[in-house]
PDB file of C-alpha atoms in Angstrom:
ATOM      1  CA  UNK A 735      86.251  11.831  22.938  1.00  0.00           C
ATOM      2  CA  UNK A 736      85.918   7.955  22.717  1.00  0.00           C
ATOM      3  CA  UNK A 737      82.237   8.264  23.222  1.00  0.00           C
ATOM      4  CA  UNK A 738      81.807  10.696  20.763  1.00  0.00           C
ATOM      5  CA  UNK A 739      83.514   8.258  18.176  1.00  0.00           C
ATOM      6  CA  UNK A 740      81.712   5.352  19.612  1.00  0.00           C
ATOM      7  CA  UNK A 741      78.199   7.195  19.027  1.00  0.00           C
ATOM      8  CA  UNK A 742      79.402   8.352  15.263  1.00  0.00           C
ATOM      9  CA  UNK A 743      79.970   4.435  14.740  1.00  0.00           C
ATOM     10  CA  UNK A 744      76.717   3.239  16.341  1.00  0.00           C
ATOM     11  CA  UNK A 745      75.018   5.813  14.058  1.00  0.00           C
ATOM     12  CA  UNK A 746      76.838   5.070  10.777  1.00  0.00           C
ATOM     13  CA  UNK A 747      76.085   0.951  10.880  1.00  0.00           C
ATOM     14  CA  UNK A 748      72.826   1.809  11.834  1.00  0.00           C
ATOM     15  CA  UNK A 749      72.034   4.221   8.455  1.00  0.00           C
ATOM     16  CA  UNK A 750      73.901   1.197   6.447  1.00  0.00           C
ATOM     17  CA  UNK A 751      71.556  -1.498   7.682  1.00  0.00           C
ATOM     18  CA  UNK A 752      68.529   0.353   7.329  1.00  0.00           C
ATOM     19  CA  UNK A 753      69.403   1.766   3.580  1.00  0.00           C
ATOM     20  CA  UNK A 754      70.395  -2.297   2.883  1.00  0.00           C
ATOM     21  CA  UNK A 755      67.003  -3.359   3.965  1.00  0.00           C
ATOM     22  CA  UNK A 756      65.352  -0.581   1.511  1.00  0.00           C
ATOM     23  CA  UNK A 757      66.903  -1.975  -1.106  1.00  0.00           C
ATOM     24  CA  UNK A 758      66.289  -5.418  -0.716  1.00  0.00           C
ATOM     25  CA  UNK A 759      62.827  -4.181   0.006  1.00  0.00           C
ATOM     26  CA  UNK A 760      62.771  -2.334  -2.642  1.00  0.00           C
ATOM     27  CA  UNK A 761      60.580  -4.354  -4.839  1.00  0.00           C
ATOM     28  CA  UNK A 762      59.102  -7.029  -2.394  1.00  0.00           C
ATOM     29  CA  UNK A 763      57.542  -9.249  -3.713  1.00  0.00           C
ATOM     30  CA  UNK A 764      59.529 -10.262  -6.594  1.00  0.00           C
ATOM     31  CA  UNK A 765      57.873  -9.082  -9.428  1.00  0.00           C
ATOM     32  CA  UNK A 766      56.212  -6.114  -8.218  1.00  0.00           C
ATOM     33  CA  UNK A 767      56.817  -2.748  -9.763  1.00  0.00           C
ATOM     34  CA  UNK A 768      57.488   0.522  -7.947  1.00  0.00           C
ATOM     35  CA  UNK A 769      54.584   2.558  -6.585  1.00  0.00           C
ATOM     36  CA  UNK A 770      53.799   5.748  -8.236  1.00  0.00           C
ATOM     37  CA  UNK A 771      51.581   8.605  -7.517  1.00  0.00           C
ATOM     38  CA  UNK A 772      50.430   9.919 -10.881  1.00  0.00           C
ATOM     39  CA  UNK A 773      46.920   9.648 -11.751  1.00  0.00           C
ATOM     40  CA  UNK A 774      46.198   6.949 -15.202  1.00  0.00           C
ATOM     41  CA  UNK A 775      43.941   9.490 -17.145  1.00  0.00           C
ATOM     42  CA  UNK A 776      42.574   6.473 -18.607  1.00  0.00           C
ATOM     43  CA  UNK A 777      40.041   6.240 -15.247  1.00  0.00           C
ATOM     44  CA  UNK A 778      36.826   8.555 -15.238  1.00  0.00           C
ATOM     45  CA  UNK A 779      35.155   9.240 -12.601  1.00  0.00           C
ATOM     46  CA  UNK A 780      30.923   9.448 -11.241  1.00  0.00           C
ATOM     47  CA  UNK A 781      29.456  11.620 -12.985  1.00  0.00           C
ATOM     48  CA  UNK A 782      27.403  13.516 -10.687  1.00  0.00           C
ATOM     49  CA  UNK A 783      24.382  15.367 -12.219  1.00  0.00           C
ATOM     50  CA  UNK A 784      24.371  18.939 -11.746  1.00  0.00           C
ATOM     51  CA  UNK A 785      20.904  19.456  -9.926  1.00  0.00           C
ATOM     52  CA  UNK A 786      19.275  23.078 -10.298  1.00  0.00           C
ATOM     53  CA  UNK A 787      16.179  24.690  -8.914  1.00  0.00           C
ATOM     54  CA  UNK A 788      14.857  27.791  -9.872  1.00  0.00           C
ATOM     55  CA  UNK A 789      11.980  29.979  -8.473  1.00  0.00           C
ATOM     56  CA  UNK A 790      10.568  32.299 -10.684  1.00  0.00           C
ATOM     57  CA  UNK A 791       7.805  34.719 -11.043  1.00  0.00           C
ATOM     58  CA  UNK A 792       4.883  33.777 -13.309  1.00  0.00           C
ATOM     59  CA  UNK A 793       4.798  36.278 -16.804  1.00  0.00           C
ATOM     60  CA  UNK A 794       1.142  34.968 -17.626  1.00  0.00           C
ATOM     61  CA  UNK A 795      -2.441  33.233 -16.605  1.00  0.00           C
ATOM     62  CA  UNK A 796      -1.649  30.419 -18.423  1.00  0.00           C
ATOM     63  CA  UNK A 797       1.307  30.072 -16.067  1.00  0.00           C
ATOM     64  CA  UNK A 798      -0.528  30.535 -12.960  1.00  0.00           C
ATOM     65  CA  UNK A 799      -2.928  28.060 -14.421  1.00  0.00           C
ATOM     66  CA  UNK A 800      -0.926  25.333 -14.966  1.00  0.00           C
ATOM     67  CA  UNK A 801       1.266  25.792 -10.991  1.00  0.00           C
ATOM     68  CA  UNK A 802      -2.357  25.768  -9.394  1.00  0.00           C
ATOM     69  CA  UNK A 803      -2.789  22.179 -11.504  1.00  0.00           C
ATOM     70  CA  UNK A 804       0.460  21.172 -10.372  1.00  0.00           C
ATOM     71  CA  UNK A 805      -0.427  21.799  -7.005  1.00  0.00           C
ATOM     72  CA  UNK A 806      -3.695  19.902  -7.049  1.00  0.00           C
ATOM     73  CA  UNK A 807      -2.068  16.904  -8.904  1.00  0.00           C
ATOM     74  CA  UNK A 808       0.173  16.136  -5.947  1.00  0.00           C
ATOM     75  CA  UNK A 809      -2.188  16.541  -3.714  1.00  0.00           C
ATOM     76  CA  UNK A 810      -4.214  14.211  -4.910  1.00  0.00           C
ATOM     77  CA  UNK A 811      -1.381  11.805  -5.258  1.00  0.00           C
ATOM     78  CA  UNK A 812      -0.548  12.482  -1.588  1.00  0.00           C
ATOM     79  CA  UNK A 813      -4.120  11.254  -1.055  1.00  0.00           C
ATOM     80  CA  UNK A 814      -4.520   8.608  -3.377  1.00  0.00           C
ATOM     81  CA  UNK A 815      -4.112   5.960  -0.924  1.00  0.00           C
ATOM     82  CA  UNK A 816      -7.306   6.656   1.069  1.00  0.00           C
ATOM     83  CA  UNK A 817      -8.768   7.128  -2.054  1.00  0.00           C
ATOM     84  CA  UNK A 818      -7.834   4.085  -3.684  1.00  0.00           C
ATOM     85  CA  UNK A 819      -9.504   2.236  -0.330  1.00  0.00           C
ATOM     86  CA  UNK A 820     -12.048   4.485   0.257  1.00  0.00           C
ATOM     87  CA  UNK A 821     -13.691   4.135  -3.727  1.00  0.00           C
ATOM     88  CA  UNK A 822     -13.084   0.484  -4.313  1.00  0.00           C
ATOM     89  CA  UNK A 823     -14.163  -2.669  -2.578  1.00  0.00           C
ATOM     90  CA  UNK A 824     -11.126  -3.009  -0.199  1.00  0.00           C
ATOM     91  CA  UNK A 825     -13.451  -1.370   2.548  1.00  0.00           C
ATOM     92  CA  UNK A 826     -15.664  -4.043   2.539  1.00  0.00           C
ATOM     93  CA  UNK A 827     -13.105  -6.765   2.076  1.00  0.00           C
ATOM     94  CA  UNK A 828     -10.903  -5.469   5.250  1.00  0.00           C
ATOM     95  CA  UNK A 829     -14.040  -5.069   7.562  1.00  0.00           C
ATOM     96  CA  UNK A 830     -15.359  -8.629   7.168  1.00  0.00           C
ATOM     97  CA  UNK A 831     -11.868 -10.412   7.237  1.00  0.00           C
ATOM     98  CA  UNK A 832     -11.607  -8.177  10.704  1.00  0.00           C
ATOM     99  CA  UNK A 833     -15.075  -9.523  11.643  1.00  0.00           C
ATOM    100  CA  UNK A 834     -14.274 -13.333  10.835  1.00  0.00           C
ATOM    101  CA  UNK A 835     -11.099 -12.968  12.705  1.00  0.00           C
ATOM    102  CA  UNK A 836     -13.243 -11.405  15.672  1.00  0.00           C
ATOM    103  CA  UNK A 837     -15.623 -14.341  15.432  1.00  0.00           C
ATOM    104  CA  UNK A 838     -13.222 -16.992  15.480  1.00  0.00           C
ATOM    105  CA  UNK A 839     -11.104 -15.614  18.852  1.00  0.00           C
ATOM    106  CA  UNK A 840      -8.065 -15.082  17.095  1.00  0.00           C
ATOM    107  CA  UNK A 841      -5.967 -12.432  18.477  1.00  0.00           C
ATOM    108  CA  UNK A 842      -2.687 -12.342  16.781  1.00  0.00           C
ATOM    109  CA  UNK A 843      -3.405 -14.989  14.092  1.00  0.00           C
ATOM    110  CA  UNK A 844      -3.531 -14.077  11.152  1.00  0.00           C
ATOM    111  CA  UNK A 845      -1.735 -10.763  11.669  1.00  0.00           C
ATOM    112  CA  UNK A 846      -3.419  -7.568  10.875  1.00  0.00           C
ATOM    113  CA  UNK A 847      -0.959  -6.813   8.075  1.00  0.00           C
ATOM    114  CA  UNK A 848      -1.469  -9.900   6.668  1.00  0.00           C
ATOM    115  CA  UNK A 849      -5.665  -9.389   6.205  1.00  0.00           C
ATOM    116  CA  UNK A 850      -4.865  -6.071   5.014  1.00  0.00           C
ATOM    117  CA  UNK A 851      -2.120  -7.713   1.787  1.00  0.00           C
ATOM    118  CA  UNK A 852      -5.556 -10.191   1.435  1.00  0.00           C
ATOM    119  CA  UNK A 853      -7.706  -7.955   1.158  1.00  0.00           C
ATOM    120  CA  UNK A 854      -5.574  -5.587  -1.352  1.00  0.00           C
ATOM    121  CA  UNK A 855      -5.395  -8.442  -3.778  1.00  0.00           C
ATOM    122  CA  UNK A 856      -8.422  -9.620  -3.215  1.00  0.00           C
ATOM    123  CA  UNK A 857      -9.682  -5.989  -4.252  1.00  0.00           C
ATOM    124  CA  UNK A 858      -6.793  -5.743  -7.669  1.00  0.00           C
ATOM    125  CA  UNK A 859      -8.388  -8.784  -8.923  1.00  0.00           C
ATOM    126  CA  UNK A 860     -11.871  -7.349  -8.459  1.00  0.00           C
ATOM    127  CA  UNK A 861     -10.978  -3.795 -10.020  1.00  0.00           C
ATOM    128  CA  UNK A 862      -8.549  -4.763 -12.502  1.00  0.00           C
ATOM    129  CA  UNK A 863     -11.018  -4.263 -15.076  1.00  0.00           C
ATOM    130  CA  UNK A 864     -11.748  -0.651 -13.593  1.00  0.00           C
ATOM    131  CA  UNK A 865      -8.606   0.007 -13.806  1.00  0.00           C
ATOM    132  CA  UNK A 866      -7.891  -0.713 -17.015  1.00  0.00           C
ATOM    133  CA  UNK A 867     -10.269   1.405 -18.108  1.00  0.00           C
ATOM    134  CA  UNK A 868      -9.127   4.395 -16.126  1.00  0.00           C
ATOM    135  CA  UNK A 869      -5.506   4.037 -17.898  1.00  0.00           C
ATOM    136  CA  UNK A 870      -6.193   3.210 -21.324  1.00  0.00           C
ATOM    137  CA  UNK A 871      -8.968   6.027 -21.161  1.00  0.00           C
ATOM    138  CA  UNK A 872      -7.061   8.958 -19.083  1.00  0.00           C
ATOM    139  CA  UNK A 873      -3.392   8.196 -18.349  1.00  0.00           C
ATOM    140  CA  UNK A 874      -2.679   6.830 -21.340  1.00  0.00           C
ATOM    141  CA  UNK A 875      -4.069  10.000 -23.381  1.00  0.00           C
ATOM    142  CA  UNK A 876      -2.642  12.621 -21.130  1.00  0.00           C
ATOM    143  CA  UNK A 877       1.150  11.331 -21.161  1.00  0.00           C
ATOM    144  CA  UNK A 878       0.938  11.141 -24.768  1.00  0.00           C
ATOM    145  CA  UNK A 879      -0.511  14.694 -24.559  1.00  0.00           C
ATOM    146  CA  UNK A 880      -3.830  14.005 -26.735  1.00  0.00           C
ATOM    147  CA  UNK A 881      -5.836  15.201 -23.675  1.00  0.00           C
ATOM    148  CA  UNK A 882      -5.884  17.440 -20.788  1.00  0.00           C
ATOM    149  CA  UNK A 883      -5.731  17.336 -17.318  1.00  0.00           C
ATOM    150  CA  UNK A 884      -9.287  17.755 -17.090  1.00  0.00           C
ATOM    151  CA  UNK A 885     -10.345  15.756 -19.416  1.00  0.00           C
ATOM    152  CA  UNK A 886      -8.021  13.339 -18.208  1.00  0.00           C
ATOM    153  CA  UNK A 887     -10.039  13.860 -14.917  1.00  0.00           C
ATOM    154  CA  UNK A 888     -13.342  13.474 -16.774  1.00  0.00           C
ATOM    155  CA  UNK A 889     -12.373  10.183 -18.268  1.00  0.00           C
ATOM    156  CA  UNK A 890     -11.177   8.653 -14.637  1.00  0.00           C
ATOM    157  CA  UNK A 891     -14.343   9.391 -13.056  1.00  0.00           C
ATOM    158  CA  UNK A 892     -16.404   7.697 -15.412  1.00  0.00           C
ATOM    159  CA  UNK A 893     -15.535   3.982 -14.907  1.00  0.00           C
ATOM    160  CA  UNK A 894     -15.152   4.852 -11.107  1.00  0.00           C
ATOM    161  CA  UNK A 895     -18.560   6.302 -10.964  1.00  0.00           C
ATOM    162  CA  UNK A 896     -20.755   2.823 -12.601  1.00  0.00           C
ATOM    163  CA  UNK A 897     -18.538   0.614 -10.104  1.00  0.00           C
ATOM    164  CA  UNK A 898     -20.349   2.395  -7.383  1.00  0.00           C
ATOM    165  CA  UNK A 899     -23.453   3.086  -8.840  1.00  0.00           C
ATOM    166  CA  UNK A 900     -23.379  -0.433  -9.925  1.00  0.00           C
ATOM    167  CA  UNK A 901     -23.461  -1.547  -6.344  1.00  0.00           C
ATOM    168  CA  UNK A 902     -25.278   1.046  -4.951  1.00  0.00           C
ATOM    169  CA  UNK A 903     -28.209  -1.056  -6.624  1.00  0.00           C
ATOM    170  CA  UNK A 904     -28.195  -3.370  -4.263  1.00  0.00           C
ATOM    171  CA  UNK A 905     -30.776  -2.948  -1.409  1.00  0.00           C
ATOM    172  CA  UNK A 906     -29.814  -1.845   1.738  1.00  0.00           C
ATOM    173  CA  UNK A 907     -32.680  -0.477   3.129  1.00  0.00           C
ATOM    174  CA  UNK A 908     -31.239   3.204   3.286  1.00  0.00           C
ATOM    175  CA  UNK A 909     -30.952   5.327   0.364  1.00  0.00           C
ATOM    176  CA  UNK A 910     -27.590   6.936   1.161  1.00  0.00           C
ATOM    177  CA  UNK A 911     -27.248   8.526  -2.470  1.00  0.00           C
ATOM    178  CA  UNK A 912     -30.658  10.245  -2.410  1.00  0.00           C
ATOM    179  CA  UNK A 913     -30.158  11.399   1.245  1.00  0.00           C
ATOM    180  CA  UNK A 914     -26.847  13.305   0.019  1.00  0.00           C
ATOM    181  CA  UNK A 915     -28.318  14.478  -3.078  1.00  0.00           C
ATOM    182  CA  UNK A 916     -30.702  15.888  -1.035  1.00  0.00           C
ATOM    183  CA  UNK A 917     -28.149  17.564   0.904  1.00  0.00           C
ATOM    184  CA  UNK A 918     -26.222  19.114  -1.637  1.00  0.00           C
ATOM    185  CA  UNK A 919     -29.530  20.378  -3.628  1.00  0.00           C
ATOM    186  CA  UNK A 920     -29.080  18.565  -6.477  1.00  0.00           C
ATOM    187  CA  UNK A 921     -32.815  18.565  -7.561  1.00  0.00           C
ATOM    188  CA  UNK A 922     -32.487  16.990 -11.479  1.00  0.00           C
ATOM    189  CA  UNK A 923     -30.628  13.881 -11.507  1.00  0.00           C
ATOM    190  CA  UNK A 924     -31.181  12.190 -14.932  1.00  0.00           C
ATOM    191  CA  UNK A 925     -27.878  10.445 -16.019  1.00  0.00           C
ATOM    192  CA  UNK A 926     -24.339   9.071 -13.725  1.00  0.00           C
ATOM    193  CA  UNK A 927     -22.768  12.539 -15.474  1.00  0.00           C
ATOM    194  CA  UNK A 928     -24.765  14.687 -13.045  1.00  0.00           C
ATOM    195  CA  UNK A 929     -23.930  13.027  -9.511  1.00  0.00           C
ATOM    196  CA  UNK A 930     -20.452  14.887  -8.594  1.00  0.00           C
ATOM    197  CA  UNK A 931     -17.762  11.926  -6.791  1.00  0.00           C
ATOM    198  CA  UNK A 932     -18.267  14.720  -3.833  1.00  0.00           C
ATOM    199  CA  UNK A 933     -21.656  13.413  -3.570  1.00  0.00           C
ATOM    200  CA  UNK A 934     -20.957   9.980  -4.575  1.00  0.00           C
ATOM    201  CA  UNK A 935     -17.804   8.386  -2.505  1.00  0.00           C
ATOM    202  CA  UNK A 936     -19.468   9.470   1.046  1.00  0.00           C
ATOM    203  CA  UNK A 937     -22.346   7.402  -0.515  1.00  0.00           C
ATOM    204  CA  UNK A 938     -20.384   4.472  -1.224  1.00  0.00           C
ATOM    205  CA  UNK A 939     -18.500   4.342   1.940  1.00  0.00           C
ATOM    206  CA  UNK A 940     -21.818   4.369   3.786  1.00  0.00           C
ATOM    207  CA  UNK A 941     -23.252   1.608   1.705  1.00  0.00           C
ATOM    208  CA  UNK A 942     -20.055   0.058   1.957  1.00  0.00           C
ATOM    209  CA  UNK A 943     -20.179   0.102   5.681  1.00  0.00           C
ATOM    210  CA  UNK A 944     -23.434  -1.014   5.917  1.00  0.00           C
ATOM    211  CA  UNK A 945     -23.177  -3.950   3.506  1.00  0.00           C
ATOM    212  CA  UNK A 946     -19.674  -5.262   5.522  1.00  0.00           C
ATOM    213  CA  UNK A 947     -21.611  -4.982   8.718  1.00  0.00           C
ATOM    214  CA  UNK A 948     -24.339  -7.194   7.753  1.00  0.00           C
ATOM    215  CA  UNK A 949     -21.996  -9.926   6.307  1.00  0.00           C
ATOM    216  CA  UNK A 950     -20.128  -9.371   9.668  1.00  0.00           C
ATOM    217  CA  UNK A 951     -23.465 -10.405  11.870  1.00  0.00           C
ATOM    218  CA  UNK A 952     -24.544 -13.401   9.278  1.00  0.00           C
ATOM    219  CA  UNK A 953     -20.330 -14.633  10.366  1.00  0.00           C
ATOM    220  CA  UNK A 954     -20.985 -14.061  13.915  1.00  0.00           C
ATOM    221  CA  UNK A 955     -24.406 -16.655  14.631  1.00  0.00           C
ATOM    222  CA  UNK A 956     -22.722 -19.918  14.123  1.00  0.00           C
ATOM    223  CA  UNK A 957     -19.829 -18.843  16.463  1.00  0.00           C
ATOM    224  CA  UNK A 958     -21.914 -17.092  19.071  1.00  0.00           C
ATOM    225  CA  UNK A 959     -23.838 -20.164  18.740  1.00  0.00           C
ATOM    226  CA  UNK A 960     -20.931 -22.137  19.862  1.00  0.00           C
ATOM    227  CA  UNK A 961     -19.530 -20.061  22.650  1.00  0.00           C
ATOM    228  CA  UNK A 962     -23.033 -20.403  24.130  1.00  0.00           C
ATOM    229  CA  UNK A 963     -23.204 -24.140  23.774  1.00  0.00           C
ATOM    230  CA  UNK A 964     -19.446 -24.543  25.467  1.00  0.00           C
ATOM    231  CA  UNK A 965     -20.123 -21.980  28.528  1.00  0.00           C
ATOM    232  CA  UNK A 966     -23.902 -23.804  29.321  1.00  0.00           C
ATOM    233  CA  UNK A 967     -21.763 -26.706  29.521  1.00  0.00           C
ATOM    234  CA  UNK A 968     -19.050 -25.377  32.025  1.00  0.00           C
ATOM    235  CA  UNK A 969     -21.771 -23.753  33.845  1.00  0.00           C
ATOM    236  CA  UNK A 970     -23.877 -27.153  34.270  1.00  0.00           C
ATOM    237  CA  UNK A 971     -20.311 -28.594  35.021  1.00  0.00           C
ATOM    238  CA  UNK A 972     -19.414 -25.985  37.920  1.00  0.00           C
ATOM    239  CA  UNK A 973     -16.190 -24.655  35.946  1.00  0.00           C
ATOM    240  CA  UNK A 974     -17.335 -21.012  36.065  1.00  0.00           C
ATOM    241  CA  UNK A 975     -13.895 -19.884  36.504  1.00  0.00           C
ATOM    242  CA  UNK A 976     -12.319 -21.307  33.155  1.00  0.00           C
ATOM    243  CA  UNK A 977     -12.796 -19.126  30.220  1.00  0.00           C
ATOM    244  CA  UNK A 978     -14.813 -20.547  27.691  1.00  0.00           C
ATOM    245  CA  UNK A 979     -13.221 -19.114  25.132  1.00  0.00           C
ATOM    246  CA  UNK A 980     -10.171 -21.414  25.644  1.00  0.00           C
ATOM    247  CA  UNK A 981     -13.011 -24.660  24.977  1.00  0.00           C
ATOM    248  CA  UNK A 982     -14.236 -22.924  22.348  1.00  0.00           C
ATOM    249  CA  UNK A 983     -11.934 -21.402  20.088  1.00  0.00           C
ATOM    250  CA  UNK A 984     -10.480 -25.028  19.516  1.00  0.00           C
ATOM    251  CA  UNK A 985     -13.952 -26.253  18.295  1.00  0.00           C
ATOM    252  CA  UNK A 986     -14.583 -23.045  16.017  1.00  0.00           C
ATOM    253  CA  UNK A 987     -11.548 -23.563  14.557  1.00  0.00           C
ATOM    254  CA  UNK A 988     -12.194 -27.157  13.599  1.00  0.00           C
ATOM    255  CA  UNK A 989     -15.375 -25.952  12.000  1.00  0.00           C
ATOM    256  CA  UNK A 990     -14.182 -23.375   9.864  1.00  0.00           C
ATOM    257  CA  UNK A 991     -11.424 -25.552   8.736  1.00  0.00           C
ATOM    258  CA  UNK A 992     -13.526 -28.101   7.994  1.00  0.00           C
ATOM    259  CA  UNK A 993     -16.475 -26.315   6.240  1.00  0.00           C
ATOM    260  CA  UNK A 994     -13.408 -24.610   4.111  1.00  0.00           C
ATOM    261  CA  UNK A 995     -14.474 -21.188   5.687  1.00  0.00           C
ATOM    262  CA  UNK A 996     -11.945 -19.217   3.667  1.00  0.00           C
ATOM    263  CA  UNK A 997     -12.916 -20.536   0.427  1.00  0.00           C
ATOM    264  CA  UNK A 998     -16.346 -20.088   1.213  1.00  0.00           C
ATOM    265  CA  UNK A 999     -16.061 -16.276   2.310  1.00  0.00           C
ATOM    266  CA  UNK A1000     -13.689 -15.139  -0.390  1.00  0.00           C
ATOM    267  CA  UNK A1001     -16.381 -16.976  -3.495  1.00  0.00           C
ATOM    268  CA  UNK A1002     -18.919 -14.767  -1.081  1.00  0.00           C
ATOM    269  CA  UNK A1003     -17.124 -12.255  -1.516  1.00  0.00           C
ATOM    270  CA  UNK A1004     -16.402 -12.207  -4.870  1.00  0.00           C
ATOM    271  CA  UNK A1005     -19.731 -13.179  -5.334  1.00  0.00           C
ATOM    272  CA  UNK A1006     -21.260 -10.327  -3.349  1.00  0.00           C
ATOM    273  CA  UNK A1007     -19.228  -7.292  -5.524  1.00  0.00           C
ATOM    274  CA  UNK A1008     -19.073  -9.119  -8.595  1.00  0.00           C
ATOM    275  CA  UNK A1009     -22.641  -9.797  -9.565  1.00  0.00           C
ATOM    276  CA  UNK A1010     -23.858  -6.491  -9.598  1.00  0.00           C
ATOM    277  CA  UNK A1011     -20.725  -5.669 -12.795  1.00  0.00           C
ATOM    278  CA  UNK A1012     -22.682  -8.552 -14.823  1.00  0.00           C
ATOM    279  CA  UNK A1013     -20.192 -10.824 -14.215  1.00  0.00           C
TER     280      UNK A1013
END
C-alpha cells in the first residue's frame, strides 16, 4: 500500500514539472509566436506545365508531306556537325595543325582538343561571310514563313556551293569534280545550279585532303631536315642509343618560336582559302 502511494506521488510531481517546463517553453525565445499549421494562401506554388503528346493518324497528303519533312529536317540537324566540317575549311585547318604538331615531336602539347577549338575559329572567321549569307537568304525567310522548306534548301546551297567551287579552282593536279561528274552521268554541266552537293562535297573533301597533305609535306622538310642533322651527329659521336628526338625536339622548338611559326601558318592559312573568295 505505501508503494502504491509512493509511485502515485513520484508520478504526480513528475506530470507538474514537465507541464511547468511547457509553459515556460511555451514561447521560447521571447518574442516568438506560436507555431501553426494552416497554410498562408497568400504563397503559390511552381507552376508545372502540363506536357501532352499526341499520336495521330494523318487525314491528308499534305499531312504526310509535311511529317516526311519533319523527319528529314532532324536528320539533317543530327548530321549537321559532320557537315558543318566536312563542307567548310575546318578539314584542312585540323589536318595541317595535326601535321605541324607531328613535325615538331609534340605529343601531348598542345592538346588535341585544343587544335580542334583553333581550328573551329579559325574556320568561323573564314566562313562568317558564308554564313551570313545562308541566314539572311534561307533561315531568315523560312521562320518568317515567306519561303519554303525547299526553297529554303535552294537558297542554303547556293553560297555553300561557290565556296567550294571557288577553291576547287585551284590546281591540284586531279580533277576530283569531273571524275565524279563522270560517275554520276552528269553529261551537260553549264552553270554551279547543275552540280548536285551529292556530287560536290565528296569533291571538296578530296581536294580538301589533298591540298592539307601537301601543306603537311612543305611543314615536314625543315624538321626532317633537323632530325637528320642531330642523329648524323650522335652517330659520328657513338651515342646510338640516345634518341634523337630528345636533341632535337629542343632545337625545332627554338626555331619555330623564333621564325613565329604560328603566325606564319595561320596568315598561310588564311592566305591559302582566302584568295580564291577575292579577298
Amino acid at each position: 500500500m505505501k508503494k502504491s502511494i509512493f509511485l502515485l506521488i513520484v508520478i504526480f510531481l513528475c506530470s507538474f514539472v514537465s507541464f511547468a517546463q511547457t509553459s515556460q517553453n511555451r514561447n521560447f525565445p521571447r518574442g516568438s509566436t506560436d507555431g501553426t499549421t494552416e497554410r498562408n494562401m497568400d504563397i503559390r506554388g511552381i507552376d508545372i506545365p502540363n506536357v501532352d503528346i499526341r499520336i495521330t493518324r494523318p487525314e491528308s497528303g499534305g499531312e504526310v508531306a509535311f511529317s516526311l519533312q519533319v523527319l528529314l529536317l532532324l536528320t539533317i540537324l543530327s548530321l549537321a556537325p559532320s557537315i558543318l566540317i566536312l563542307t567548310t575549311c575546318f578539314l584542312r585547318f585540323s589536318i595541317v595543325l595535326d601535321f605541324i604538331k607531328r613535325a615538331l615531336s609534340l605529343q601531348q602539347v598542345p592538346p588535341t582538343s585544343v587544335l580542334n577549338g583553333i581550328a573551329l575559329f579559325m574556320t568561323l572567321f573564314v566562313m562568317w561571310p558564308v554564313f551570313s549569307q545562308i541566314y539572311t537568304k534561307s533561315f531568315k525567310p523560312l521562320g518568317e514563313g515567306q519561303i519554303s522548306i525547299e526553297q529554303a534548301y535552294r537558297e542554303a546551297e547556293k553560297p555553300l556551293k561557290t565556296f567550294m567551287m571557288s577553291q576547287m579552282n585551284t590546281s591540284t593536279g586531279i580533277d576530283y569534280l569531273g571524275t565524279f561528274t563522270s560517275l554520276a552521268k552528269i553529261d551537260k554541266v553549264e552553270t554551279l545550279n547543275d552540280i548536285p552537293l551529292y556530287v560536290m562535297i565528296p569533291s571538296y573533301i578530296l581536294h580538301e585532303l589533298t591540298v592539307a597533305f601537301k601543306i603537311g609535306i612543305i611543314l615536314y622538310i625543315p624538321f626532317i631536315v633537323i632530325d637528320m642533322v642531330v642523329a648524323s651527329i650522335l652517330m659520328s659521336m657513338g651515342m646510338m642509343m640516345l634518341p634523337p628526338v630528345q636533341i632535337s625536339m629542343p632545337f625545332k622548338l627554338m626555331l619555330f618560336v623564333l621564325v613565329d611559326g604560328w603566325g606564319l601558318l595561320t596568315q598561310q592559312l588564311f592566305a591559302s582559302v582566302m584568295q580564291n573568295l577575292g579577298f
